[in-house]
PDB file of C-alpha atoms in Angstrom:
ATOM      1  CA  UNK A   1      -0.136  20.662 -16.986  1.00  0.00           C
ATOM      2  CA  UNK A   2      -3.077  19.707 -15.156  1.00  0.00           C
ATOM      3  CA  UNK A   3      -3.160  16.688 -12.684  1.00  0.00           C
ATOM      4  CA  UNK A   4      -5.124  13.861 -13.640  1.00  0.00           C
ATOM      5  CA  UNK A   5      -4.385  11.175 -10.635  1.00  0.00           C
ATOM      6  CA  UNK A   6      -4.145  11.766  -7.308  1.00  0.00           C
ATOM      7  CA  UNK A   7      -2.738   8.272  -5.310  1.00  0.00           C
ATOM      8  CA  UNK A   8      -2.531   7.848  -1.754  1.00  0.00           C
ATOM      9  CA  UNK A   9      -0.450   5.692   0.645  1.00  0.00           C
ATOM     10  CA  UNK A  10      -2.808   4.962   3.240  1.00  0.00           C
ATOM     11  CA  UNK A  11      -0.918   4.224   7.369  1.00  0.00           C
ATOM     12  CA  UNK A  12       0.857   7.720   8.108  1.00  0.00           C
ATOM     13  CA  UNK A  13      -0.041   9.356   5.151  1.00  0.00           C
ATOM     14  CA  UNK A  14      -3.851   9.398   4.235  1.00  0.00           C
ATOM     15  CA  UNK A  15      -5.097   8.283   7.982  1.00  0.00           C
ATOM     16  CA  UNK A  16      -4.042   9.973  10.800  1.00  0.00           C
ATOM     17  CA  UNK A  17      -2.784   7.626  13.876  1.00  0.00           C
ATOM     18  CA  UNK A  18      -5.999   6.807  15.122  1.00  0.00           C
ATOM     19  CA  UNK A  19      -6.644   4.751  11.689  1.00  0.00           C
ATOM     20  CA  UNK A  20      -9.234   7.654  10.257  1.00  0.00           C
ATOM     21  CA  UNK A  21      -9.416  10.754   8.460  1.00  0.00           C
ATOM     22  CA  UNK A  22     -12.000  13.567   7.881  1.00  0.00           C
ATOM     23  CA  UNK A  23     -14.818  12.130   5.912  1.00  0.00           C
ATOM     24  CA  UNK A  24     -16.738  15.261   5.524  1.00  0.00           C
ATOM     25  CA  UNK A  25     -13.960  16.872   4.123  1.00  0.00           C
ATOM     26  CA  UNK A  26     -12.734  14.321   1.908  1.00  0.00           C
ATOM     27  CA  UNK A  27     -15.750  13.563   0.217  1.00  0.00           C
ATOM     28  CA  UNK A  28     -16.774  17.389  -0.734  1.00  0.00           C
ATOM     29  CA  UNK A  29     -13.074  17.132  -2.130  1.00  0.00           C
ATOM     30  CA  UNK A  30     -13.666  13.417  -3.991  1.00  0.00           C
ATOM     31  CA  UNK A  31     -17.158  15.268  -5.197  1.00  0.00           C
ATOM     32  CA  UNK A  32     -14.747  18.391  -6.890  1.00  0.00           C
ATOM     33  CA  UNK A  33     -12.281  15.382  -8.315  1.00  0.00           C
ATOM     34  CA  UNK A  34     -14.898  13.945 -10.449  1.00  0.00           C
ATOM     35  CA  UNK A  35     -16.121  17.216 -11.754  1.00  0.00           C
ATOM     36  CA  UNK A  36     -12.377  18.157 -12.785  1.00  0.00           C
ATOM     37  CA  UNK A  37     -12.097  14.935 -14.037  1.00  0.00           C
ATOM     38  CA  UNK A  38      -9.272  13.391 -11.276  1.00  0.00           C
ATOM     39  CA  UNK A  39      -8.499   9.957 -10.469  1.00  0.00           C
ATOM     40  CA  UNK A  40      -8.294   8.669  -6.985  1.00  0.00           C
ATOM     41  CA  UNK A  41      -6.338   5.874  -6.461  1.00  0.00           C
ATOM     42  CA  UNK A  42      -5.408   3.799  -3.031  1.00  0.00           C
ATOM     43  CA  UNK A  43      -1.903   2.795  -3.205  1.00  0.00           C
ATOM     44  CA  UNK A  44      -0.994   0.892   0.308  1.00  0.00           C
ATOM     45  CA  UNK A  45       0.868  -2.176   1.251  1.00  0.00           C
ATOM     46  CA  UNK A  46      -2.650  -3.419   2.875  1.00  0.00           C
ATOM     47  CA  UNK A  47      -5.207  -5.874   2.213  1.00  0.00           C
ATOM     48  CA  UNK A  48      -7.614  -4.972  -0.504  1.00  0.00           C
ATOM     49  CA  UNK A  49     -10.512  -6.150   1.307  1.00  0.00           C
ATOM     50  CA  UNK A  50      -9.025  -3.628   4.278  1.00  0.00           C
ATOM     51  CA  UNK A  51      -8.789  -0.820   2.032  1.00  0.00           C
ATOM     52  CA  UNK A  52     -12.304  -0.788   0.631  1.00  0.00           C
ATOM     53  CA  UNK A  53     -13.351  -0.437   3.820  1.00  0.00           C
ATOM     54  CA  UNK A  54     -12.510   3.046   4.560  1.00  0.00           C
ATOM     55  CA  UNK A  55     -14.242   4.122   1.451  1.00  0.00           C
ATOM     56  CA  UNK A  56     -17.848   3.015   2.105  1.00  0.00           C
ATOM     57  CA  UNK A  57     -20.142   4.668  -0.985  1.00  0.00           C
ATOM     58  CA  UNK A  58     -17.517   4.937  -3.329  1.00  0.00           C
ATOM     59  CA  UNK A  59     -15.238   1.579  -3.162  1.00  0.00           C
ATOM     60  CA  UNK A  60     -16.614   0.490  -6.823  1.00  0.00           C
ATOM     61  CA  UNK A  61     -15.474   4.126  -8.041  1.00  0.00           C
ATOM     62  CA  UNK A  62     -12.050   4.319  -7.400  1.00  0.00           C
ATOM     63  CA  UNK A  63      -8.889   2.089  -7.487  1.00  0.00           C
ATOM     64  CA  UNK A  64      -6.791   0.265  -5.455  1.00  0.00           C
ATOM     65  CA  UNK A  65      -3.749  -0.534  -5.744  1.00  0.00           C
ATOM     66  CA  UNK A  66      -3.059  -2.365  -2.874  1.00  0.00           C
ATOM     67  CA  UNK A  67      -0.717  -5.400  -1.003  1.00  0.00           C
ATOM     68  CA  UNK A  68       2.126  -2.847  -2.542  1.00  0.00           C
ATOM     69  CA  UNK A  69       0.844  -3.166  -6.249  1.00  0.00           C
ATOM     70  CA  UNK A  70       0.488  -6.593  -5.817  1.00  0.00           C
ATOM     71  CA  UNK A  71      -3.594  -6.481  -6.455  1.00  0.00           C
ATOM     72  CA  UNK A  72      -4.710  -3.538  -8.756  1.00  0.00           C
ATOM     73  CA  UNK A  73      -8.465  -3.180  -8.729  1.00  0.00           C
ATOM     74  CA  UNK A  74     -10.485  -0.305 -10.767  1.00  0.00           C
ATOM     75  CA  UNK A  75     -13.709   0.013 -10.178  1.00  0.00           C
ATOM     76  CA  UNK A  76     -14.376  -3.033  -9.012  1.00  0.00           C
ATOM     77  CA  UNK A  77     -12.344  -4.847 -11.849  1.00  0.00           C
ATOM     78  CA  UNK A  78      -9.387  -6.781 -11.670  1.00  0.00           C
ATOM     79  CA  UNK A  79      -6.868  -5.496 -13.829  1.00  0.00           C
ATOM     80  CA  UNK A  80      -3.632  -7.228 -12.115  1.00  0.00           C
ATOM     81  CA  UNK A  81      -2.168  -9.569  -9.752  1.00  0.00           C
ATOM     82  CA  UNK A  82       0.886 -10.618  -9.503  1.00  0.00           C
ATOM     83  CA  UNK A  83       2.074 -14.421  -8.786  1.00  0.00           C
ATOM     84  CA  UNK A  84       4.543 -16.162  -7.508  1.00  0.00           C
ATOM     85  CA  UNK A  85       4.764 -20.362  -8.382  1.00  0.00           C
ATOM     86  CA  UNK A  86       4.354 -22.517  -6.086  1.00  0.00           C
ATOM     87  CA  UNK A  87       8.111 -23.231  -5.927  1.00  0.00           C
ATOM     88  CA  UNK A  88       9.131 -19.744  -5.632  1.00  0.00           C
ATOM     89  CA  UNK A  89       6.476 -19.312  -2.729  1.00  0.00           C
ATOM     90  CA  UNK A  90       8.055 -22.905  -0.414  1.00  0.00           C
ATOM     91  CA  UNK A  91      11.889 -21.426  -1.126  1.00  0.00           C
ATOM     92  CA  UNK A  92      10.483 -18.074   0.522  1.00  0.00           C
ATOM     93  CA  UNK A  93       8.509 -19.805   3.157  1.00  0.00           C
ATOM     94  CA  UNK A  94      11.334 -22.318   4.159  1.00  0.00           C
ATOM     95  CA  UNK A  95      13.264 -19.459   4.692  1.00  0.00           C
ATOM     96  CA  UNK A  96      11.398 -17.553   6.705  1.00  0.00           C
ATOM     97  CA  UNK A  97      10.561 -20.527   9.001  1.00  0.00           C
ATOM     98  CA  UNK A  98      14.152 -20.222   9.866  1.00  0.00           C
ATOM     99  CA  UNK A  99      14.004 -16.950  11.179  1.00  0.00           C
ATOM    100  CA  UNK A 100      13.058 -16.689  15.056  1.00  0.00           C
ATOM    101  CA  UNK A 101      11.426 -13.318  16.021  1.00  0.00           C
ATOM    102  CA  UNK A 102       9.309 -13.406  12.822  1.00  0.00           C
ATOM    103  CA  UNK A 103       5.975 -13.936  12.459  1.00  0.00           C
ATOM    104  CA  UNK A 104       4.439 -14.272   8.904  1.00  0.00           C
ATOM    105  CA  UNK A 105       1.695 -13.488   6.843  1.00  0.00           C
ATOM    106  CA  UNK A 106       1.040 -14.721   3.458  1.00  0.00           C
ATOM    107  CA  UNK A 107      -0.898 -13.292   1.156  1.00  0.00           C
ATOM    108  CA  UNK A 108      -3.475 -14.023  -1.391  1.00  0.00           C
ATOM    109  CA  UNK A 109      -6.005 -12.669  -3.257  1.00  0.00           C
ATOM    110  CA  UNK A 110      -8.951 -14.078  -1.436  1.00  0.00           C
ATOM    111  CA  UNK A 111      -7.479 -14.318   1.986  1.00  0.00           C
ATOM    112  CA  UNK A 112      -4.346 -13.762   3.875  1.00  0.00           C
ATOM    113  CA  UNK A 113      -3.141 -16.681   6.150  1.00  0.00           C
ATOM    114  CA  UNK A 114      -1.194 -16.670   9.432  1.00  0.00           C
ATOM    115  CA  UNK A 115      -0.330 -19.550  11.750  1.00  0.00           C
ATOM    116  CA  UNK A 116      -2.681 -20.338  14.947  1.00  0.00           C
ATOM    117  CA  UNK A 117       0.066 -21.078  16.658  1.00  0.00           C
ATOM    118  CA  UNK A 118       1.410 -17.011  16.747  1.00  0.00           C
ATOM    119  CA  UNK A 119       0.398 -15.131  20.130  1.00  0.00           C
ATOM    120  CA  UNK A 120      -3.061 -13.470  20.496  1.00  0.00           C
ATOM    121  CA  UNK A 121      -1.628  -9.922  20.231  1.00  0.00           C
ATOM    122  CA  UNK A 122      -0.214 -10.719  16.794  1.00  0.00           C
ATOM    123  CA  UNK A 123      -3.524 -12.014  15.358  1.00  0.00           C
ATOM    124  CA  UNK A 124      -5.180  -9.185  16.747  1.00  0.00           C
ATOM    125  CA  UNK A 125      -2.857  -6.768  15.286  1.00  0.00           C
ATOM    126  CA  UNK A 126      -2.819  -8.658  11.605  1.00  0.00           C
ATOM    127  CA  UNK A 127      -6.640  -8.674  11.871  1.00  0.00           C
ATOM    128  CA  UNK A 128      -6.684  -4.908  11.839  1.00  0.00           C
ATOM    129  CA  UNK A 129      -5.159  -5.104   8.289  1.00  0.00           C
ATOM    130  CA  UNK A 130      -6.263  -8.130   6.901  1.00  0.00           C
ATOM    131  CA  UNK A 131     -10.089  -8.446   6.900  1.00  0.00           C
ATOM    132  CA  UNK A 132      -9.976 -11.626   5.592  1.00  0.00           C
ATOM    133  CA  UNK A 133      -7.498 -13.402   7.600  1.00  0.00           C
ATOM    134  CA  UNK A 134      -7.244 -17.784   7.910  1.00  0.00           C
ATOM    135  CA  UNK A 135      -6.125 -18.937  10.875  1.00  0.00           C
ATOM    136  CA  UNK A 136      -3.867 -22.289   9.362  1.00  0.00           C
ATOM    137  CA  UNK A 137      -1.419 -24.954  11.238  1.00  0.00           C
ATOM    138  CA  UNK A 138       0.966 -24.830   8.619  1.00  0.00           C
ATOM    139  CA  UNK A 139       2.501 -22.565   5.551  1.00  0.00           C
ATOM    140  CA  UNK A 140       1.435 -25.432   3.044  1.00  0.00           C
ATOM    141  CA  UNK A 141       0.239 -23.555  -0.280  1.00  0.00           C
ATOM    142  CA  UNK A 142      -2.793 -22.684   0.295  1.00  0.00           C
ATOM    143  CA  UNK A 143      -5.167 -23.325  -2.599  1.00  0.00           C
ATOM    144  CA  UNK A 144      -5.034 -19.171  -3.929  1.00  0.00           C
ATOM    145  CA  UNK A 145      -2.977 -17.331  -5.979  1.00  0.00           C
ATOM    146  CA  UNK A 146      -0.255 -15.464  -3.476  1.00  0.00           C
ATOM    147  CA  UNK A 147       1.346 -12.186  -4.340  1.00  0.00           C
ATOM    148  CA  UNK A 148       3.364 -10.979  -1.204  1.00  0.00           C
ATOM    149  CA  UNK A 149       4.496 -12.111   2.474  1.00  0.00           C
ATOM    150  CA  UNK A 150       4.026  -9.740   5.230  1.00  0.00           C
ATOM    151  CA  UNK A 151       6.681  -9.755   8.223  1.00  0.00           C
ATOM    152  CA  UNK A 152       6.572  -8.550  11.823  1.00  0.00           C
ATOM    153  CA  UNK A 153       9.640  -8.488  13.889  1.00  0.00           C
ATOM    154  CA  UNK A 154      11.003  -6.520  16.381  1.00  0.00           C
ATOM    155  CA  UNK A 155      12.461  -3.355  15.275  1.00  0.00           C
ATOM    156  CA  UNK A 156      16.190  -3.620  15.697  1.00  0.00           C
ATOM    157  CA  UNK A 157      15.973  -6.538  13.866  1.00  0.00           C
ATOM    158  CA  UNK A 158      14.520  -4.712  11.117  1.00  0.00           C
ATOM    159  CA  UNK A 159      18.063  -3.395   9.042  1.00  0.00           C
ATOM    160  CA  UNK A 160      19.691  -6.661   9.508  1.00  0.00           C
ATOM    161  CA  UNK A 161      16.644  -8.681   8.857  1.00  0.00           C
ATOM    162  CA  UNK A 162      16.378  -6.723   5.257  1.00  0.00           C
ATOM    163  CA  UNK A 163      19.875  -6.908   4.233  1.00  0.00           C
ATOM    164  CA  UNK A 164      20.037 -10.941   4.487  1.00  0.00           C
ATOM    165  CA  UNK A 165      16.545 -11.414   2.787  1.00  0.00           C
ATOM    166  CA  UNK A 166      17.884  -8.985   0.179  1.00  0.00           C
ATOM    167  CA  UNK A 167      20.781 -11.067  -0.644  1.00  0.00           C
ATOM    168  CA  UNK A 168      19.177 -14.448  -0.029  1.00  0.00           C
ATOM    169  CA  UNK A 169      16.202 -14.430  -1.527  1.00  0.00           C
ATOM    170  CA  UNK A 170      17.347 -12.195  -4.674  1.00  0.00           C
ATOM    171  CA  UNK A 171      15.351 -12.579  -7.870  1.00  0.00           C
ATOM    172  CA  UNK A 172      12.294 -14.354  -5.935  1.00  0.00           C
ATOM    173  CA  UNK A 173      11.465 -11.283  -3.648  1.00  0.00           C
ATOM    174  CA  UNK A 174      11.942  -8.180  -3.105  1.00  0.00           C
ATOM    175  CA  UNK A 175      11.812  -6.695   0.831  1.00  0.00           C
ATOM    176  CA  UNK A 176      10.637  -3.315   1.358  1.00  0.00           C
ATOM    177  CA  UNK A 177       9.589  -1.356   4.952  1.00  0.00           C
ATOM    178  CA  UNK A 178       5.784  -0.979   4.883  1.00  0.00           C
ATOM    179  CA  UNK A 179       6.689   0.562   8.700  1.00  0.00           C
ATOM    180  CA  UNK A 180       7.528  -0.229  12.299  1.00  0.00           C
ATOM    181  CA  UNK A 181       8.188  -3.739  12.607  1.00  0.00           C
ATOM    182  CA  UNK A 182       7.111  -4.141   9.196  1.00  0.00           C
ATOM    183  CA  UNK A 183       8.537  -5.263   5.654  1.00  0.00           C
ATOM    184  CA  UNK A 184       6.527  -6.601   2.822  1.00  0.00           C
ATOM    185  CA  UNK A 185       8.248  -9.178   0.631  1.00  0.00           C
ATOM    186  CA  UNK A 186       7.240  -7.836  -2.642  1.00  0.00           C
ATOM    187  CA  UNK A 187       7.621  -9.369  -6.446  1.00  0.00           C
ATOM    188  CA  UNK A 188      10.376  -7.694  -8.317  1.00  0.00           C
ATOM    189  CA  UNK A 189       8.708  -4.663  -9.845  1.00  0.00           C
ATOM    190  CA  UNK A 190       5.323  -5.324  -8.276  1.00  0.00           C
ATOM    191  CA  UNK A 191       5.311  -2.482  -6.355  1.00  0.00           C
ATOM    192  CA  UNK A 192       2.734   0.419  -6.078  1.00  0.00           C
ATOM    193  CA  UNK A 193       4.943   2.471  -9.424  1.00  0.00           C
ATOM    194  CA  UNK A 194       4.012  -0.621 -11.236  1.00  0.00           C
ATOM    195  CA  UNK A 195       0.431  -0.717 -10.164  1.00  0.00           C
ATOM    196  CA  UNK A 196       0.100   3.146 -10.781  1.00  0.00           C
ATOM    197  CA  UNK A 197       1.786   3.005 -14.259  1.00  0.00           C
ATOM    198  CA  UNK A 198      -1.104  -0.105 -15.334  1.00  0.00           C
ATOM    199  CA  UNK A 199      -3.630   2.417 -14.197  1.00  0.00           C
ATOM    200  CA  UNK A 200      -1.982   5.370 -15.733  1.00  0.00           C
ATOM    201  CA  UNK A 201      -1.394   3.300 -19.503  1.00  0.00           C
ATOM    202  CA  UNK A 202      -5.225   2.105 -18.916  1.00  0.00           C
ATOM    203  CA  UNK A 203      -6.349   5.985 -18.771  1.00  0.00           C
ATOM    204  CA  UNK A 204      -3.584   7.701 -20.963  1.00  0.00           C
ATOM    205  CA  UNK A 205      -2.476   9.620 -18.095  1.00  0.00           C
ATOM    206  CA  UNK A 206       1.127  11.016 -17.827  1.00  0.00           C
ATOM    207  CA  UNK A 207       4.140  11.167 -15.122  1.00  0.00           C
ATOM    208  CA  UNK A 208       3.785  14.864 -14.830  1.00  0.00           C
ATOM    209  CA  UNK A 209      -0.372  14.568 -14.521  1.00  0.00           C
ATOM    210  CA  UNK A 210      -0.052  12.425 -11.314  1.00  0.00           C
ATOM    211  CA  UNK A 211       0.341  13.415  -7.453  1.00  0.00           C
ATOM    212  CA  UNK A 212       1.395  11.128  -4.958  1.00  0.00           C
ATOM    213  CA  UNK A 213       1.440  11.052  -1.239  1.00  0.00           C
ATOM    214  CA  UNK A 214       3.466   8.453   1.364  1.00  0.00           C
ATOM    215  CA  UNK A 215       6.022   8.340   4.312  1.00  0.00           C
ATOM    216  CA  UNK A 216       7.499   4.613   3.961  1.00  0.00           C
ATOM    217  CA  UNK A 217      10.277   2.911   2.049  1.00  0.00           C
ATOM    218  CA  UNK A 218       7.035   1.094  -0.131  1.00  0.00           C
ATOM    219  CA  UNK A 219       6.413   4.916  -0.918  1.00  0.00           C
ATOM    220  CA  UNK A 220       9.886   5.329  -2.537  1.00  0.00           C
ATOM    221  CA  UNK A 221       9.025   4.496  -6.835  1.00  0.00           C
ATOM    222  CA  UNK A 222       5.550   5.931  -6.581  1.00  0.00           C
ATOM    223  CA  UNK A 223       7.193   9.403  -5.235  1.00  0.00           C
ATOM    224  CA  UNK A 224       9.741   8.943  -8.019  1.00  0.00           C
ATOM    225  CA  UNK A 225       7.752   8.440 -10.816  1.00  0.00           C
ATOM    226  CA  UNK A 226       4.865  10.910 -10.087  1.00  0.00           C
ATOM    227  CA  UNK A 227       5.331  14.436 -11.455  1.00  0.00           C
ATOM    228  CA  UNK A 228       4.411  15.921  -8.077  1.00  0.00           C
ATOM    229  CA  UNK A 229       5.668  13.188  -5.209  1.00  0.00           C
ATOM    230  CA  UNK A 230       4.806  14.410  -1.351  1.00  0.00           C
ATOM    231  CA  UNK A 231       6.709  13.163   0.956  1.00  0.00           C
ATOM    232  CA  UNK A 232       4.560  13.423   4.766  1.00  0.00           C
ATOM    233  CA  UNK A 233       6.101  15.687   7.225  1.00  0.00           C
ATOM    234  CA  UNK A 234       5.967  12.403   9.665  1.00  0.00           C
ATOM    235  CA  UNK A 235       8.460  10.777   7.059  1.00  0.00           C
ATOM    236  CA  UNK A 236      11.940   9.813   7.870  1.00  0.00           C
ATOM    237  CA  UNK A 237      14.555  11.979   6.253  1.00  0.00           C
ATOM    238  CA  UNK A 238      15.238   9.815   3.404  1.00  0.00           C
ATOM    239  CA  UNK A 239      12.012   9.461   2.226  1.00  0.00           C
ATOM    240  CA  UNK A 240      11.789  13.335   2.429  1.00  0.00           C
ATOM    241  CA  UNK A 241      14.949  13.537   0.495  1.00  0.00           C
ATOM    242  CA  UNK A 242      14.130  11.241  -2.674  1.00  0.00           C
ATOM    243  CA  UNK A 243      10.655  13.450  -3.006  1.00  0.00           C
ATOM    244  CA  UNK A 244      10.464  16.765  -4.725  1.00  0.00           C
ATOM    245  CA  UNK A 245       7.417  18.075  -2.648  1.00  0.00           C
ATOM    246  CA  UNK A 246       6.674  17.645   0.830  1.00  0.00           C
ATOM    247  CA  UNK A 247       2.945  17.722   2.586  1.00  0.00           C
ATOM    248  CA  UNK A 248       2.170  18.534   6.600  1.00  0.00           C
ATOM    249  CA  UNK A 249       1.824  15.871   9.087  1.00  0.00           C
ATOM    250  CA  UNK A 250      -0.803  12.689   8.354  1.00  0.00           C
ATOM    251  CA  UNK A 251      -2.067  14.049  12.263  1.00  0.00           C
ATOM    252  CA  UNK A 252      -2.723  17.613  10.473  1.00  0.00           C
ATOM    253  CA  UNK A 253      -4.838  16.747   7.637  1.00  0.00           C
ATOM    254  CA  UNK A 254      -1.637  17.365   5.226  1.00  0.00           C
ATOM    255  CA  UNK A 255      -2.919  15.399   2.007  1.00  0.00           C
ATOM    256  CA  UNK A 256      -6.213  16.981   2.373  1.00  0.00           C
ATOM    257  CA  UNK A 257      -4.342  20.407   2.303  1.00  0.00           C
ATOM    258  CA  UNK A 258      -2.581  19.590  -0.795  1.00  0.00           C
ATOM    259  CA  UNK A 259      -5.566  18.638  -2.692  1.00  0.00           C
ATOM    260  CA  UNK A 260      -6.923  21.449  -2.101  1.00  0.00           C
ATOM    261  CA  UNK A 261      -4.281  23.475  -4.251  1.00  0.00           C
ATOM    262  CA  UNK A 262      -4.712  20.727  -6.571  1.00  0.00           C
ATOM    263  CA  UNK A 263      -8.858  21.758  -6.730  1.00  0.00           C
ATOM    264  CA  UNK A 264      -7.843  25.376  -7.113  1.00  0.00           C
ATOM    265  CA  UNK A 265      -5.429  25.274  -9.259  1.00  0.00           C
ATOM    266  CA  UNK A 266      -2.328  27.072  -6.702  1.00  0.00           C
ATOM    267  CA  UNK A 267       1.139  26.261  -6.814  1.00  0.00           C
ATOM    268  CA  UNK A 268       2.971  24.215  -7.191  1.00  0.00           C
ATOM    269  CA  UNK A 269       0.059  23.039  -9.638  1.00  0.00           C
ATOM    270  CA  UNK A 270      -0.091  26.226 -11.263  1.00  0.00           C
ATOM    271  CA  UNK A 271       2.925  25.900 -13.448  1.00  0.00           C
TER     272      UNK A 271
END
């Protein structure tokens, strides 16, 4: 069967630590995915806005699905958001403001919002990933439609931290590790399978036509679902476990690697 989708996590997967990849190899390979007729899809917990970025030329080509398949765009067209009401979003929120050692980021489709208040080295960090970021007093709804939260907190708060939002906050959100420090309160079932399965219903495209690359617990259903799911070399163990194909390091160029066998046909594509 021949692959028709190729979908990339984007923070230790596609980019390498230093937040880049090779461009000049990448594109001669995007260049060989149109001619075979391949879909490339961004599937990250990031910003939209962010994403684009790193894909100067051919943003309004590809797709996004991005904020962890709560924003899926396709050539520059919206095809789905998720939402949470405006109840749903101040239970979360009141929450949160509970918690000490967490500092919050809400997020919308035409900005992401974070408290002035937070230290300097937080906004800098959050402005990395959130190109369009609003600096607000307070977590009032803000006037735009708000898909996910995004969480920073120390690390070995992190377990404990997910357990109690699990159980608390059951049925409203969902919390998933996006990485160190990280977790992404996510819709239930908005996550990047979802996003990937509107895209792959919207082209006709099969499980077993679609190749999928990642290293987090946001990487878990996308790896599942695909027909070929690569699990980084840089993954932890039981992200490595749940997928049934495993890439080099995100340091070593290891999605690049695999799409070559992809372009030529070698195994395990071959079958």
């Amino acid at each position: 069967m021949s692959v028709k989708l190729i979908a990339v996590d984007m923070d230790g997967t596609f980019l390498d630590d230093r937040k880049n990849y090779n461009r000049a190899r990448f594109a001669g390979q995007y260049q060989q995915m149109k001619a075979q007729g391949i879909r490339f899809v961004v599937a990250s917990g990031n910003q939209y806005y962010q994403l684009r970025s790193f894909f100067p030329g051919i943003d309004h080509e590809i797709s996004f699905v991005s904020d962890n398949g709560g924003w899926v765009v396709s050539e520059n067209q919206d095809v789905f958001n998720g939402a949470l009401t405006k109840q749903q979003y101040d239970t979360v929120i009141d929450h949160l403001l509970t918690l000490p050692h967490v500092d919050i980021i809400t997020c919308g489709k035409r900005s992401g919002y974070t408290l002035q208040s937070y230290s300097e080295g937080f906004k800098r960090m959050a402005g990395m990933y959130y190109h369009r970021l609003e600096l607000v007093d307070d977590f009032a709804h803000p006037d735009d439609v708000i898909f996910k939260f995004a969480l920073n907190l120390p690390d070995d708060l992190l377990a404990d931290t997910m357990d109690s939002l699990t159980a608390i906050l059951e049925g409203i959100v969902v919390p998933v590790s996006s990485g160190h420090g990280s977790i992404d309160l996510i819709i239930p079932g908005v996550h990047k399978a979802n996003g990937l399965r509107i895209l792959q219903d919207k082209w006709g495209i099969k499980d077993g036509e679609v190749v999928t690359f990642g290293d987090g617990g946001n990487d878990i259903e996308m790896l599942c679902q695909a027909g070929f799911g690569f699990a980084m070399a840089n993954a932890p163990d039981k992200i490595k476990q749940i997928a049934r194909f495993q890439a080099g390091y995100n340091n070593e160029e290891g999605v690049l690697d695999v799409i070559d066998k992809v372009l030529k046909g070698e195994a395990p594509f071959n079958e």
